[in-house]
Tab-separated table of C-alpha atoms and ligand atoms in Angstrom:
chain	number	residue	atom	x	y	z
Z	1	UNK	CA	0.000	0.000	0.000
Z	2	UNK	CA	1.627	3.177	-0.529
Z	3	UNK	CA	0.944	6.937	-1.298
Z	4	UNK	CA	0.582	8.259	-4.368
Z	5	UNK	CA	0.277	11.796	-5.302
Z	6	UNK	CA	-1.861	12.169	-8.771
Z	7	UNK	CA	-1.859	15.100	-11.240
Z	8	UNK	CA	-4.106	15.428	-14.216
Z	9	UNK	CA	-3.773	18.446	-16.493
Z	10	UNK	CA	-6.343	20.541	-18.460
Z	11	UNK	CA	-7.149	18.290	-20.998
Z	12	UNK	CA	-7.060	15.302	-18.925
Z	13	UNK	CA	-9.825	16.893	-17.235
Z	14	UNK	CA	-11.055	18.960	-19.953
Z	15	UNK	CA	-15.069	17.512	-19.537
Z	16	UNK	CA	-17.291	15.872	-17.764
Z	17	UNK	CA	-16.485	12.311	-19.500
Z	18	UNK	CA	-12.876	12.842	-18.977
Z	19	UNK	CA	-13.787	13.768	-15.492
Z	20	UNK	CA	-15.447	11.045	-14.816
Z	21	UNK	CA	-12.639	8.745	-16.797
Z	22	UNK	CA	-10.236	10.156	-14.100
Z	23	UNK	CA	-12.440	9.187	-10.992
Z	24	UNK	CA	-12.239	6.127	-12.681
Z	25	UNK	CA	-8.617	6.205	-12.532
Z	26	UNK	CA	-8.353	7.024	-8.998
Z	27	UNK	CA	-10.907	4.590	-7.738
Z	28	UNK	CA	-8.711	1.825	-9.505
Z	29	UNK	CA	-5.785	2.679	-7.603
Z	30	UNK	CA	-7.994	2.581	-4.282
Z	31	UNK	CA	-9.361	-0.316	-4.968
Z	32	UNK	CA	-5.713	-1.676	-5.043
Z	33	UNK	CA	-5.612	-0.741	-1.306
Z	34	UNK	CA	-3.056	2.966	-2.282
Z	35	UNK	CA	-3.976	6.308	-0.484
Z	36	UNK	CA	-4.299	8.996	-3.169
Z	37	UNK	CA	-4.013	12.773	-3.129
Z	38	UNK	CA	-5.253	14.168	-6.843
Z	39	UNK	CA	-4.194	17.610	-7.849
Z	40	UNK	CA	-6.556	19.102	-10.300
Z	41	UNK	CA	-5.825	21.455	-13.339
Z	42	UNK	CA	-8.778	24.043	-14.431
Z	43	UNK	CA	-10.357	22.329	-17.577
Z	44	UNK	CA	-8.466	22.812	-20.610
Z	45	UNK	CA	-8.719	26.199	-22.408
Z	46	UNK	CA	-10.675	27.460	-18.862
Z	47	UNK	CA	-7.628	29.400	-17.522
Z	48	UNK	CA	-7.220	31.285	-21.236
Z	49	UNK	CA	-11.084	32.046	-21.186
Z	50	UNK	CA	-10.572	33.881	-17.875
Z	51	UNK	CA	-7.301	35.577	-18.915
Z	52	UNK	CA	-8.975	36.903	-21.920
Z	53	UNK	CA	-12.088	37.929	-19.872
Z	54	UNK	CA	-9.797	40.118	-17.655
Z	55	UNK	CA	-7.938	41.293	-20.887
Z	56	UNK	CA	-11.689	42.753	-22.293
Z	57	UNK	CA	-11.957	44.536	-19.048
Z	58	UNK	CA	-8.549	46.235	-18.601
Z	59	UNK	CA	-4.860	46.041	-20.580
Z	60	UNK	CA	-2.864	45.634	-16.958
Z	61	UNK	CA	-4.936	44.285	-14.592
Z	62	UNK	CA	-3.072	43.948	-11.294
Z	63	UNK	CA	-1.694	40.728	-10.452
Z	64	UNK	CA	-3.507	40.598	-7.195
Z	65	UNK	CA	-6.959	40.626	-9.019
Z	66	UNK	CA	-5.247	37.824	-11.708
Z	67	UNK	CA	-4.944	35.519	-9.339
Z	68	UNK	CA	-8.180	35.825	-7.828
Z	69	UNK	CA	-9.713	35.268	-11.285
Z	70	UNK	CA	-7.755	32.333	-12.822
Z	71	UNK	CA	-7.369	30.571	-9.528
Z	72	UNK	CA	-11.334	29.407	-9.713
Z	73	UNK	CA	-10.803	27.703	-12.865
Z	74	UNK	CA	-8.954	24.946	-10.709
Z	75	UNK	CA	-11.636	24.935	-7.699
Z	76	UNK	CA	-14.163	24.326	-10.529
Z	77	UNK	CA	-12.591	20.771	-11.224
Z	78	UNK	CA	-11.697	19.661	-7.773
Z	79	UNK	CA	-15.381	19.850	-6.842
Z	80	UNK	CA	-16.253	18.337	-9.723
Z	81	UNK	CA	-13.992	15.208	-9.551
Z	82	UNK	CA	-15.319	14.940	-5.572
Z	83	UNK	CA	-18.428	14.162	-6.758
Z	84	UNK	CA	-17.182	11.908	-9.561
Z	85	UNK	CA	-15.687	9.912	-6.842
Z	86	UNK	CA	-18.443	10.077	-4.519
Z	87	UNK	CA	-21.134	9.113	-7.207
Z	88	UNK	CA	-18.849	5.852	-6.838
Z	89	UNK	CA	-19.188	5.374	-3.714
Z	90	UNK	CA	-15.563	6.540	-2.922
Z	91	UNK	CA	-15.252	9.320	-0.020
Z	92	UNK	CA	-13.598	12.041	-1.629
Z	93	UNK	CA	-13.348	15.832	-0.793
Z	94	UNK	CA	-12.248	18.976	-2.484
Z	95	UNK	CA	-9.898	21.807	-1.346
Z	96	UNK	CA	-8.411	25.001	-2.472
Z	97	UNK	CA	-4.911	26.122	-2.130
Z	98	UNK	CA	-5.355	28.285	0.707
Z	99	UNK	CA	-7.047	25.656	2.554
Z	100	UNK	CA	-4.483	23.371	2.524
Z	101	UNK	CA	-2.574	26.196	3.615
Z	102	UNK	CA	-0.228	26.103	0.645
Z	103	UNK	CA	1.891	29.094	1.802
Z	104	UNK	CA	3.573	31.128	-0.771
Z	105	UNK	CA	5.613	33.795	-1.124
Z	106	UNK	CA	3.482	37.349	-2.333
Z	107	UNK	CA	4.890	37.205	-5.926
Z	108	UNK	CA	1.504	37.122	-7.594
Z	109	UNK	CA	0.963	35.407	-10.905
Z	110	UNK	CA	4.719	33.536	-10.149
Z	111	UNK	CA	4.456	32.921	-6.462
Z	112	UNK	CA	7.178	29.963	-5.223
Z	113	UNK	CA	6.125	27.521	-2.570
Z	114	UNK	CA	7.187	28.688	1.064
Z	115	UNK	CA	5.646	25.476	2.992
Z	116	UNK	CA	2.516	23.041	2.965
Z	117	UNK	CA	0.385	22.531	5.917
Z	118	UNK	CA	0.084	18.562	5.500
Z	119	UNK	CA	-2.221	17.904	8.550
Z	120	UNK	CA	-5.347	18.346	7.208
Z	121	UNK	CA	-4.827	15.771	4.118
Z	122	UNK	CA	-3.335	13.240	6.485
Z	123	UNK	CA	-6.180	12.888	8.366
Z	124	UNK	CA	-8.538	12.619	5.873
Z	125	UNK	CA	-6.097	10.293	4.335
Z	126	UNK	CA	-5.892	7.991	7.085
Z	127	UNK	CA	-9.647	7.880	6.970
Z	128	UNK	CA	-9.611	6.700	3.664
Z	129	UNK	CA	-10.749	9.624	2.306
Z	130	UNK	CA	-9.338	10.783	-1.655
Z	131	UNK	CA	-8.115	14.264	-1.332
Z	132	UNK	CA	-8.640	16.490	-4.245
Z	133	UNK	CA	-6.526	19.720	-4.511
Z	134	UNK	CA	-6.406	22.658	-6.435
Z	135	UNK	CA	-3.294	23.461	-8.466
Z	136	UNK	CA	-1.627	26.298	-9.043
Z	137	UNK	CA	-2.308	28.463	-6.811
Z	138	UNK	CA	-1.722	29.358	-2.753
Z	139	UNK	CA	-1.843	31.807	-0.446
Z	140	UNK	CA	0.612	34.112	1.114
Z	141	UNK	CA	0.775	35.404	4.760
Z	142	UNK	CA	-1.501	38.399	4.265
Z	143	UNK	CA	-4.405	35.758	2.908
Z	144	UNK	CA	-3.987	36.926	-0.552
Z	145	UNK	CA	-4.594	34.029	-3.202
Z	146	UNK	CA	-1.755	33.366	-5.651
Z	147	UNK	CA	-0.943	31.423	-8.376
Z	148	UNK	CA	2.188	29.424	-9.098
Z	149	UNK	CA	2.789	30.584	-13.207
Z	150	UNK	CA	1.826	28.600	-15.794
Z	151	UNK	CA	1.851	25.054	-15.440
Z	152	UNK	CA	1.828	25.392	-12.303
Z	153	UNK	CA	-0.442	22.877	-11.403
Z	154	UNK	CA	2.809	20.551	-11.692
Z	155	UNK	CA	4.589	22.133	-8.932
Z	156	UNK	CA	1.698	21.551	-7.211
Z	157	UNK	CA	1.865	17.929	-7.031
Z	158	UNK	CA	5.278	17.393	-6.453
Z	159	UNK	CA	5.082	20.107	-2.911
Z	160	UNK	CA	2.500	18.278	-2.056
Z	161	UNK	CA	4.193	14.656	-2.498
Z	162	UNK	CA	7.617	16.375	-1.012
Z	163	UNK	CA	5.183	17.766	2.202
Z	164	UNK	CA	3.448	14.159	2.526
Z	165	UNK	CA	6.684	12.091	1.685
Z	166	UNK	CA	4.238	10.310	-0.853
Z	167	UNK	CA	6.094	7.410	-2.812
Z	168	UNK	CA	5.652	8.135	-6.076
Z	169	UNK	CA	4.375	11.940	-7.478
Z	170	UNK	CA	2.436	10.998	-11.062
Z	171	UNK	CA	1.751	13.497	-13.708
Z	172	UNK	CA	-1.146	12.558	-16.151
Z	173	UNK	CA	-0.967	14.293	-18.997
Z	174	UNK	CA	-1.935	14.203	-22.755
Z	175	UNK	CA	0.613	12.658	-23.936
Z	176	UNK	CA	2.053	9.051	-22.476
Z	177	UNK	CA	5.473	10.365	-21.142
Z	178	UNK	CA	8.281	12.159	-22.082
Z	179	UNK	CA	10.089	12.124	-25.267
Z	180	UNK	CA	13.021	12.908	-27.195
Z	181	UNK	CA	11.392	16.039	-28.517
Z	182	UNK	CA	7.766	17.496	-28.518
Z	183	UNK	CA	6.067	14.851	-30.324
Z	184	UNK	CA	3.548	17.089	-31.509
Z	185	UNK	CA	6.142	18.423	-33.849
Z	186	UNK	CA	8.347	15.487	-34.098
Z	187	UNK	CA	5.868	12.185	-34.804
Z	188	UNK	CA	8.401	9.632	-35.068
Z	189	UNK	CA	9.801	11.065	-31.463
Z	190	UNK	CA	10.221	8.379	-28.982
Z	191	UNK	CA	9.631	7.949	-25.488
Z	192	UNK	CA	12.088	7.856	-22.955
Z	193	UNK	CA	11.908	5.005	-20.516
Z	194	UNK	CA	13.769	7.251	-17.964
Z	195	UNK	CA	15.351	11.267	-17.823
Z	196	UNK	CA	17.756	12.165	-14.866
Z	197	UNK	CA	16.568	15.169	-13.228
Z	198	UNK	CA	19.405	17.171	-14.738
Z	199	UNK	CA	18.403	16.688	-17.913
Z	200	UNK	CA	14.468	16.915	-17.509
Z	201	UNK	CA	15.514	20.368	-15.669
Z	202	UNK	CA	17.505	21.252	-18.909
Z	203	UNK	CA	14.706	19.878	-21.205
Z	204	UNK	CA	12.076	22.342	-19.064
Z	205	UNK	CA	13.887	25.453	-19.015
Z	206	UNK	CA	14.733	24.799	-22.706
Z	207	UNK	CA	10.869	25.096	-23.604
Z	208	UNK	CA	9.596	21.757	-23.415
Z	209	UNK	CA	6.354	22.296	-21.519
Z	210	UNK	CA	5.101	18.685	-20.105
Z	211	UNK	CA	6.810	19.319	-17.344
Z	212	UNK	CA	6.651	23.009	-15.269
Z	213	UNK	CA	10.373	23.822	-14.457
Z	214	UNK	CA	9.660	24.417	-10.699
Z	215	UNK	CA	8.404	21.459	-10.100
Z	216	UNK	CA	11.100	19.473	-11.673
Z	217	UNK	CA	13.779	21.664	-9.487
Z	218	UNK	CA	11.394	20.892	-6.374
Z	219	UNK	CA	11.323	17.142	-7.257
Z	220	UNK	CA	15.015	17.066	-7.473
Z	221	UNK	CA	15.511	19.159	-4.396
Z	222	UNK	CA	13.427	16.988	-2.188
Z	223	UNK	CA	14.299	13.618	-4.291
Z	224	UNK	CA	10.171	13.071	-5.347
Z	225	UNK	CA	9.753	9.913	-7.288
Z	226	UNK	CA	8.321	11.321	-10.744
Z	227	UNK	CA	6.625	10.004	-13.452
Z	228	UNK	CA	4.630	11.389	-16.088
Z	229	UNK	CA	2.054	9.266	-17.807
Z	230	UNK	CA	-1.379	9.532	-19.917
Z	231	UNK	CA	-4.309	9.747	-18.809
Z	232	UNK	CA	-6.169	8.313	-21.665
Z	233	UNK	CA	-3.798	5.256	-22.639
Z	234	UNK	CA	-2.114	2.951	-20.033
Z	235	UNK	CA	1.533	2.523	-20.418
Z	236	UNK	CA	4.410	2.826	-18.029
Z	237	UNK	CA	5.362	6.267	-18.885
Z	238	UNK	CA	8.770	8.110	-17.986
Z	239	UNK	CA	10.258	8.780	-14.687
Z	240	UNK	CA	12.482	10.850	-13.527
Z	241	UNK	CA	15.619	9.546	-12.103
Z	242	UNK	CA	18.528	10.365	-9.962
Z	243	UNK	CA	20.998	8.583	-11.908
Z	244	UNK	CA	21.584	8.374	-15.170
Z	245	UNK	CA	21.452	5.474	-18.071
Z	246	UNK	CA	24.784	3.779	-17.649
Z	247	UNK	CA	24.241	1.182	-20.160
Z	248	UNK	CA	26.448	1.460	-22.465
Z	249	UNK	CA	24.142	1.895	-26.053
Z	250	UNK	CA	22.584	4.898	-23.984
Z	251	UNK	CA	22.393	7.856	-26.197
Z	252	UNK	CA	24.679	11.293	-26.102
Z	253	UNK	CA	21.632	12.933	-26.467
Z	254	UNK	CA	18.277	11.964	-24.608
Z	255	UNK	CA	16.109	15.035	-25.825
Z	256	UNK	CA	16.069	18.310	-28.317
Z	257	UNK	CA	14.179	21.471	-26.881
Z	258	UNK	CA	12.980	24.345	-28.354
Z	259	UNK	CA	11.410	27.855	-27.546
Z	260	UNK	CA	9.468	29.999	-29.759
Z	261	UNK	CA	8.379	33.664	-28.999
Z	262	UNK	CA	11.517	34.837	-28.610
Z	263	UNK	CA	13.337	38.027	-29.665
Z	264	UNK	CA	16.654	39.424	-30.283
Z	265	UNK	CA	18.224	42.497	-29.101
Z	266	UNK	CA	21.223	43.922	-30.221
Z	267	UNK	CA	23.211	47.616	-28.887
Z	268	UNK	CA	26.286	48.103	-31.749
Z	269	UNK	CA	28.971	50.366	-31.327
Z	270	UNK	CA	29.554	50.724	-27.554
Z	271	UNK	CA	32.822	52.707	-26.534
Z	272	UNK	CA	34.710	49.431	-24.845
Z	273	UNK	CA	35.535	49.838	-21.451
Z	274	UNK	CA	35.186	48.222	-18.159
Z	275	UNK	CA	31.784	48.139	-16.902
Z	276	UNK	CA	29.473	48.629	-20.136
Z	277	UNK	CA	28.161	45.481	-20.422
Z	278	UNK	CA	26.461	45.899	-16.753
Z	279	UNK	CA	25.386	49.557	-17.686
Z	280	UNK	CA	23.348	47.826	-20.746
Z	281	UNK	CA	22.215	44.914	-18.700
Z	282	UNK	CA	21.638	46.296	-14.972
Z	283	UNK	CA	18.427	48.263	-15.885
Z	284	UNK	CA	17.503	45.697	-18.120
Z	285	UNK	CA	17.344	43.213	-15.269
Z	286	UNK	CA	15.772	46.327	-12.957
Z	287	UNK	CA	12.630	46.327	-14.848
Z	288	UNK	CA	12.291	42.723	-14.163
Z	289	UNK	CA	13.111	41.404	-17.962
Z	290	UNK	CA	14.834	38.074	-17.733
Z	291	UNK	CA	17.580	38.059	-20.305
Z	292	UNK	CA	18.741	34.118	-22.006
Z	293	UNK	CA	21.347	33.905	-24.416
Z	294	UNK	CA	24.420	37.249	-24.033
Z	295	UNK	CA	27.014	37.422	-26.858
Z	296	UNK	CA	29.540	40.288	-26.777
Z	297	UNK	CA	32.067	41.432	-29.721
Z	298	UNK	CA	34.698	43.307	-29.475
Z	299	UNK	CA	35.355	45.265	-32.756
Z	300	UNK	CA	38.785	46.290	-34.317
Z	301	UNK	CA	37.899	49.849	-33.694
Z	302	UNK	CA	37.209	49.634	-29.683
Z	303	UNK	CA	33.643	49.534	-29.960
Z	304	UNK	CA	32.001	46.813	-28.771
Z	305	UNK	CA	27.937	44.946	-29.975
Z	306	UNK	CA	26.524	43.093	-27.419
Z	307	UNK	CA	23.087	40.817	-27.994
Z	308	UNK	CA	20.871	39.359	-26.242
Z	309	UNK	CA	17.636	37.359	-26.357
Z	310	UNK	CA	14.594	38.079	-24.228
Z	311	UNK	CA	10.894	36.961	-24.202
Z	312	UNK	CA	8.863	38.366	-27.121
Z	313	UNK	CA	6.436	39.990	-25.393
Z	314	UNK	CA	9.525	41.885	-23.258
Z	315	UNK	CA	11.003	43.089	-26.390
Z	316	UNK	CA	9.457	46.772	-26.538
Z	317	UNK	CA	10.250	47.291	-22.787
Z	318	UNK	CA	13.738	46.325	-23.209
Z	319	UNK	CA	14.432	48.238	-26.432
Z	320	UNK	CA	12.848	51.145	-24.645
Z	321	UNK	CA	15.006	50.761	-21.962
Z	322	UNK	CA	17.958	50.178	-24.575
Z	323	UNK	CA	17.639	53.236	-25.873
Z	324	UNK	CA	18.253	55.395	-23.245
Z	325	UNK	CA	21.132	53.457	-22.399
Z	326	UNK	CA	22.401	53.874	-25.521
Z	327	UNK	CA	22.271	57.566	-25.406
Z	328	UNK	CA	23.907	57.755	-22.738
Z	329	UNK	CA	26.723	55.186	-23.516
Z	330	UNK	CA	27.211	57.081	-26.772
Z	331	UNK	CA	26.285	53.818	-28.299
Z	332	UNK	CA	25.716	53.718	-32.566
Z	333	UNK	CA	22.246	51.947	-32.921
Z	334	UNK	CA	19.944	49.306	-31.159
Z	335	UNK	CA	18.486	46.210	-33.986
Z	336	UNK	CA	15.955	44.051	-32.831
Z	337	UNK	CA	14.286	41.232	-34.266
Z	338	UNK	CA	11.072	39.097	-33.238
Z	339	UNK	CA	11.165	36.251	-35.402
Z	340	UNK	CA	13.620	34.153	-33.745
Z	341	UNK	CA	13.731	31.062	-31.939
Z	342	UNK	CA	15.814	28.765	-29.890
Z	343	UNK	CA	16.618	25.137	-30.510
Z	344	UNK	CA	18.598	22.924	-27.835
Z	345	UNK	CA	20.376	19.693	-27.896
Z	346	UNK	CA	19.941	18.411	-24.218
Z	347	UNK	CA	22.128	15.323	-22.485
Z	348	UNK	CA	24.055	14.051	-19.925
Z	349	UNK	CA	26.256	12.092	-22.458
Z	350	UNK	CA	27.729	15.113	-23.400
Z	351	UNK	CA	30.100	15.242	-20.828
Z	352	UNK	CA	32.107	12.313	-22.291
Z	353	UNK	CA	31.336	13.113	-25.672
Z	354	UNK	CA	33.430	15.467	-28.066
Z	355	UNK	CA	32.346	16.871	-31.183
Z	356	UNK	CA	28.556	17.107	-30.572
Z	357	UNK	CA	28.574	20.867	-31.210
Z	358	UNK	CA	29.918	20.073	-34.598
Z	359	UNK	CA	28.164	17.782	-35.741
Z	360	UNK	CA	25.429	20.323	-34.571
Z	361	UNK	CA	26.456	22.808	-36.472
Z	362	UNK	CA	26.950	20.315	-39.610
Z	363	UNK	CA	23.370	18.941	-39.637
Z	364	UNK	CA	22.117	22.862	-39.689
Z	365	UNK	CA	24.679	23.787	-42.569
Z	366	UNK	CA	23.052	20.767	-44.200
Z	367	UNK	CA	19.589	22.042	-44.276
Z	368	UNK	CA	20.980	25.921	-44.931
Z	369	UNK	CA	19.785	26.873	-41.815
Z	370	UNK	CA	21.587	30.222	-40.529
Z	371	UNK	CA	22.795	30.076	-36.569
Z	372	UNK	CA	22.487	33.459	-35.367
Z	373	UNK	CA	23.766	32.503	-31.477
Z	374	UNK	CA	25.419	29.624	-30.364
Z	375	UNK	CA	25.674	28.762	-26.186
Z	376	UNK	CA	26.451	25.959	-24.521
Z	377	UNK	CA	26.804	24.446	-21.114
Z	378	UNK	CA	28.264	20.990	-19.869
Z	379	UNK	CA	25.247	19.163	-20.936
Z	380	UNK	CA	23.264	21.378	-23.337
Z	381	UNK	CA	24.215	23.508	-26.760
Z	382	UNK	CA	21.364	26.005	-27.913
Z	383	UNK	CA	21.144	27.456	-31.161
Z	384	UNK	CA	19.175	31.120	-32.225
Z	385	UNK	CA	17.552	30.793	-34.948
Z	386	UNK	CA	15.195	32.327	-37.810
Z	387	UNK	CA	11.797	31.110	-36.367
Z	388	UNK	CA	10.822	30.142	-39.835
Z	389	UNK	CA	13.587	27.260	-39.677
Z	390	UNK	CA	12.138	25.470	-36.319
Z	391	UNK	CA	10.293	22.665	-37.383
Z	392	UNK	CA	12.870	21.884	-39.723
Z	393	UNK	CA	16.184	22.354	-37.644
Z	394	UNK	CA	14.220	20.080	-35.157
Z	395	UNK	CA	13.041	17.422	-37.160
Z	396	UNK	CA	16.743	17.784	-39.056
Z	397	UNK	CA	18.501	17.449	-35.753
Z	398	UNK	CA	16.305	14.599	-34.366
Z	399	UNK	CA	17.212	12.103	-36.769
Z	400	UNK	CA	21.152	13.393	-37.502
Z	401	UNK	CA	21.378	12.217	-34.050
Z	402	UNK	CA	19.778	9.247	-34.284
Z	403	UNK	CA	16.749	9.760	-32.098
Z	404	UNK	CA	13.985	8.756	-35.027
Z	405	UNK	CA	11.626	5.886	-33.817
Z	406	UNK	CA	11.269	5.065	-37.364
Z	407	UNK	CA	12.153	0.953	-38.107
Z	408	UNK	CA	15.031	1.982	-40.517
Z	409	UNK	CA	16.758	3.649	-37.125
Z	410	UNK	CA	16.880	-0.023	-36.029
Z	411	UNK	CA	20.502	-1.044	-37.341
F	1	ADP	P1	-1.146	19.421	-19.124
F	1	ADP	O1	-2.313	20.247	-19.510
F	1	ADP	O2	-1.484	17.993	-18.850
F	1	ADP	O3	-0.322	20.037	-18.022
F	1	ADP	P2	0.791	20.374	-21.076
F	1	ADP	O4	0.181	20.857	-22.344
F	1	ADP	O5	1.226	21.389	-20.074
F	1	ADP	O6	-0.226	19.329	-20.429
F	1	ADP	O7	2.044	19.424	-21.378
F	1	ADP	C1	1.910	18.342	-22.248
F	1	ADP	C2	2.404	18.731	-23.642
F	1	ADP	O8	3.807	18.964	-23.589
F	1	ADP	C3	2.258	17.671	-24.699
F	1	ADP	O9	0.983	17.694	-25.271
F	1	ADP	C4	3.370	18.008	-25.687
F	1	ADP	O10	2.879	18.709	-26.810
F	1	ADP	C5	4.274	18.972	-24.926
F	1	ADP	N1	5.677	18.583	-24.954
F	1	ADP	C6	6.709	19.416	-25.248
F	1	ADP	N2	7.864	18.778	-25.227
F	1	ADP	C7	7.598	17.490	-24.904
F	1	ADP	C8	8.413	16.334	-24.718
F	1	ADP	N3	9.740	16.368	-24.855
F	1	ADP	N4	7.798	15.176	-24.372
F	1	ADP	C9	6.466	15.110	-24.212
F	1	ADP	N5	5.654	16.184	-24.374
F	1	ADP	C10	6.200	17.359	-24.730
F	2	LIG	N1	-4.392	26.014	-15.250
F	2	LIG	C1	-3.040	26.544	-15.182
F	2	LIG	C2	-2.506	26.793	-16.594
F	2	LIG	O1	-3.215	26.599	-17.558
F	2	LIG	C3	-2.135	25.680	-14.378
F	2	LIG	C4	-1.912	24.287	-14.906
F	2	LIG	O2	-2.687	23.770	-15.698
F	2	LIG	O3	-0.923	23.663	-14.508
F	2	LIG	O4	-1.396	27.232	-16.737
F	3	MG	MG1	1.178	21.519	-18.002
């Protein structure tokens, strides 16, 4: 008999059937004798219906009144899958963030997890009661709701299994576990048996959704047994381990990531001296823009260009913000483009592999596709590119290193 913390995501809860298809879920796993705790998402498309309702009321609505809207999108389904349960004759009962007493900081819209008050769930747990919980969202010590960003729903689960020391934290998703790339843009993608933390971290940040990158750094942190899985097909899914593949015909690469809406940001002609690149990038982290990939060049003629990406929809606050700087510095002109993206190769056999980058860089030249910024860390390399070339650098990259599912793979 053990504990098992259960999350299912928008779609996997996206209507009544699938509701009820859920409860079914859960009842088969109590039946089986195992205690569950099931974290809810709002229904699918339900927390982008309430956004956009906000949206026609006001351009900036404060993040205080955000959260109070788009957290009831995940109370909706909690109550909901109560009474699935309970229609089955299983005791189930429905709570919201702050009742739990999921304590967050005040960051609203992005709050982080502070603590979890597990007493409430044990109790009911030990009576053999299914606990439903709302995700995403808390409350901070004033009593104001937050929410956890999106996705957060994930980060929900694994606090929760972290707080109750649950054996296994499962994520139920729409898709039946993790795989080398998106396999909605890849479809000969594979699944992965197993991803080491590192990697899944890596693969998160990098912009593969399944997985929100807080709770992959929370699962790691606190050592949470993780697996994602489907919730409309049975399979074994992919978990999330500690160490990685040692067998020997393990691949140098387990995943490719990628990121769309980003944007480029250039400042050219910077007198070069000591201190310039934190007078460009200071105020740009002041306003609260989170900056990604940072490429300096130092010219022949002591000037210096310095780029950097940022999120799309940051782009006009930062070049705003450039501007002045530039002024200031004495700078020549600021470029900026919006029609880039980012492509990563992610894997922890990259440590004892050399020559990944090139080949990399090969495959790309192959399909004429123009890098634009090249960074790398011990077990990543990410490539800027035009966004126009994403699907294809992907799909290019994918099978140059071997990661197509296809039989002719299969030597
Ligand atoms: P949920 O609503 O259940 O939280 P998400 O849409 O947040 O689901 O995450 C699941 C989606 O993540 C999949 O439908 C898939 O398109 C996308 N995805 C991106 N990269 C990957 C990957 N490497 N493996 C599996 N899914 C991925
Ligand atoms: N409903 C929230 C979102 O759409 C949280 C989640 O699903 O994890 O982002
Ligand atoms: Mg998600």
């Amino acid at each position: 008999m053990s504990l098992i913390v259960q999350k299912f995501g928008g779609t996997s809860v996206g209507s009544v059937e699938r509701i009820e298809a859920v409860a079914d879920k859960i009842a088969g796993y109590r039946d089986q004798g195992h205690s569950v705790v099931a974290v809810v998402s709002a229904m699918s498309g339900e927390t982008n219906r309430l956004i956009g309702l906000a949206h026609d009321i006001q351009d900036h609505p404060t993040p205080r009144e955000m959260d109070v809207l788009v957290s009831t999108g995940e109370q909706v389904t909690t109550a909901l899958l109560s009474m699935a349960l309970n229609k089955r004759g299983y005791t189930a009962k429905s709570y919201n963030g702050s009742q739990v007493r999921i304590l967050t900081d005040d960051t609203h819209t992005k709050a982080r997890i502070k603590s979890i008050d597990g007493d409430r769930i044990r109790k009911d747990i030990e009576a053999g009661t299914v606990v439903v919980v709302a995700g995403f969202q808390g409350v901070d010590e004033a009593g104001n709701i937050t929410t956890l960003g999106r996705g957060g729903s994930d980060t929900t689960a694994v606090a929760l299994a972290a707080a109750l020391k649950a054996d296994e934290c499962q994520i139920y998703t729409d898709v039946d576990g993790v795989y080398t790339t998106d396999p909605r843009v890849v479809e000969n993608a594979q699944r992965l048996d197993t991803i080491t933390f590192e990697e899944m971290l890596e693969m998160a940040s990098l912009g593969s959704k399944v997985l929100q990158i807080r709770s992959v750094e929370f699962a790691g942190k606190y050592q949470v047994p993780l697996r994602v899985l489907s919730s409309f097909v049975d399979g074994p899914g992919t978990l999330i381990t500690l160490e990685s593949d040692t067998n020997m015909e393990a691949p140098v690469i387990s995943g490719i990531a990628f990121q769309r809406d980003e944007a480029k940001i250039s400042i050219m002609g910077i007198p070069d001296r000591p201190g310039v690149a934190s007078q460009v990038l200071g105020p740009i982290s002041d306003a609260n823009i989170e900056v990604d990939v940072i490429v300096q060049n130092v010219a022949a003629d002591n000037t210096n260009d310095l780029t950097f990406t940022v999120h799309r929809n940051d782009l006009q606050d930062a070049a705003a913000i450039l501007n002045q700087v530039a002024e200031k510095l004495g700078a020549r002109e600021i470029v900026t483009d919006d029609q880039i993206c980012k492509v990563s190769l992610v894997g922890v056999g990259m440590r004892s592999h050399a020559g990944i980058a090139s080949k990399m860089f090969a495959a790309l030249a192959e399909l004429s596709i123009n890098i634009q910024l090249i960074t790398t860390s011990e077990i990543k390399i990410s490539v800027v590119v035009d966004e126009k070339y994403m699907e294809l650098a992907v799909r290019g990259l994918h099978s140059a290193f071997g990661l197509d599912g296809e039989p002719e793979s299969v030597e």
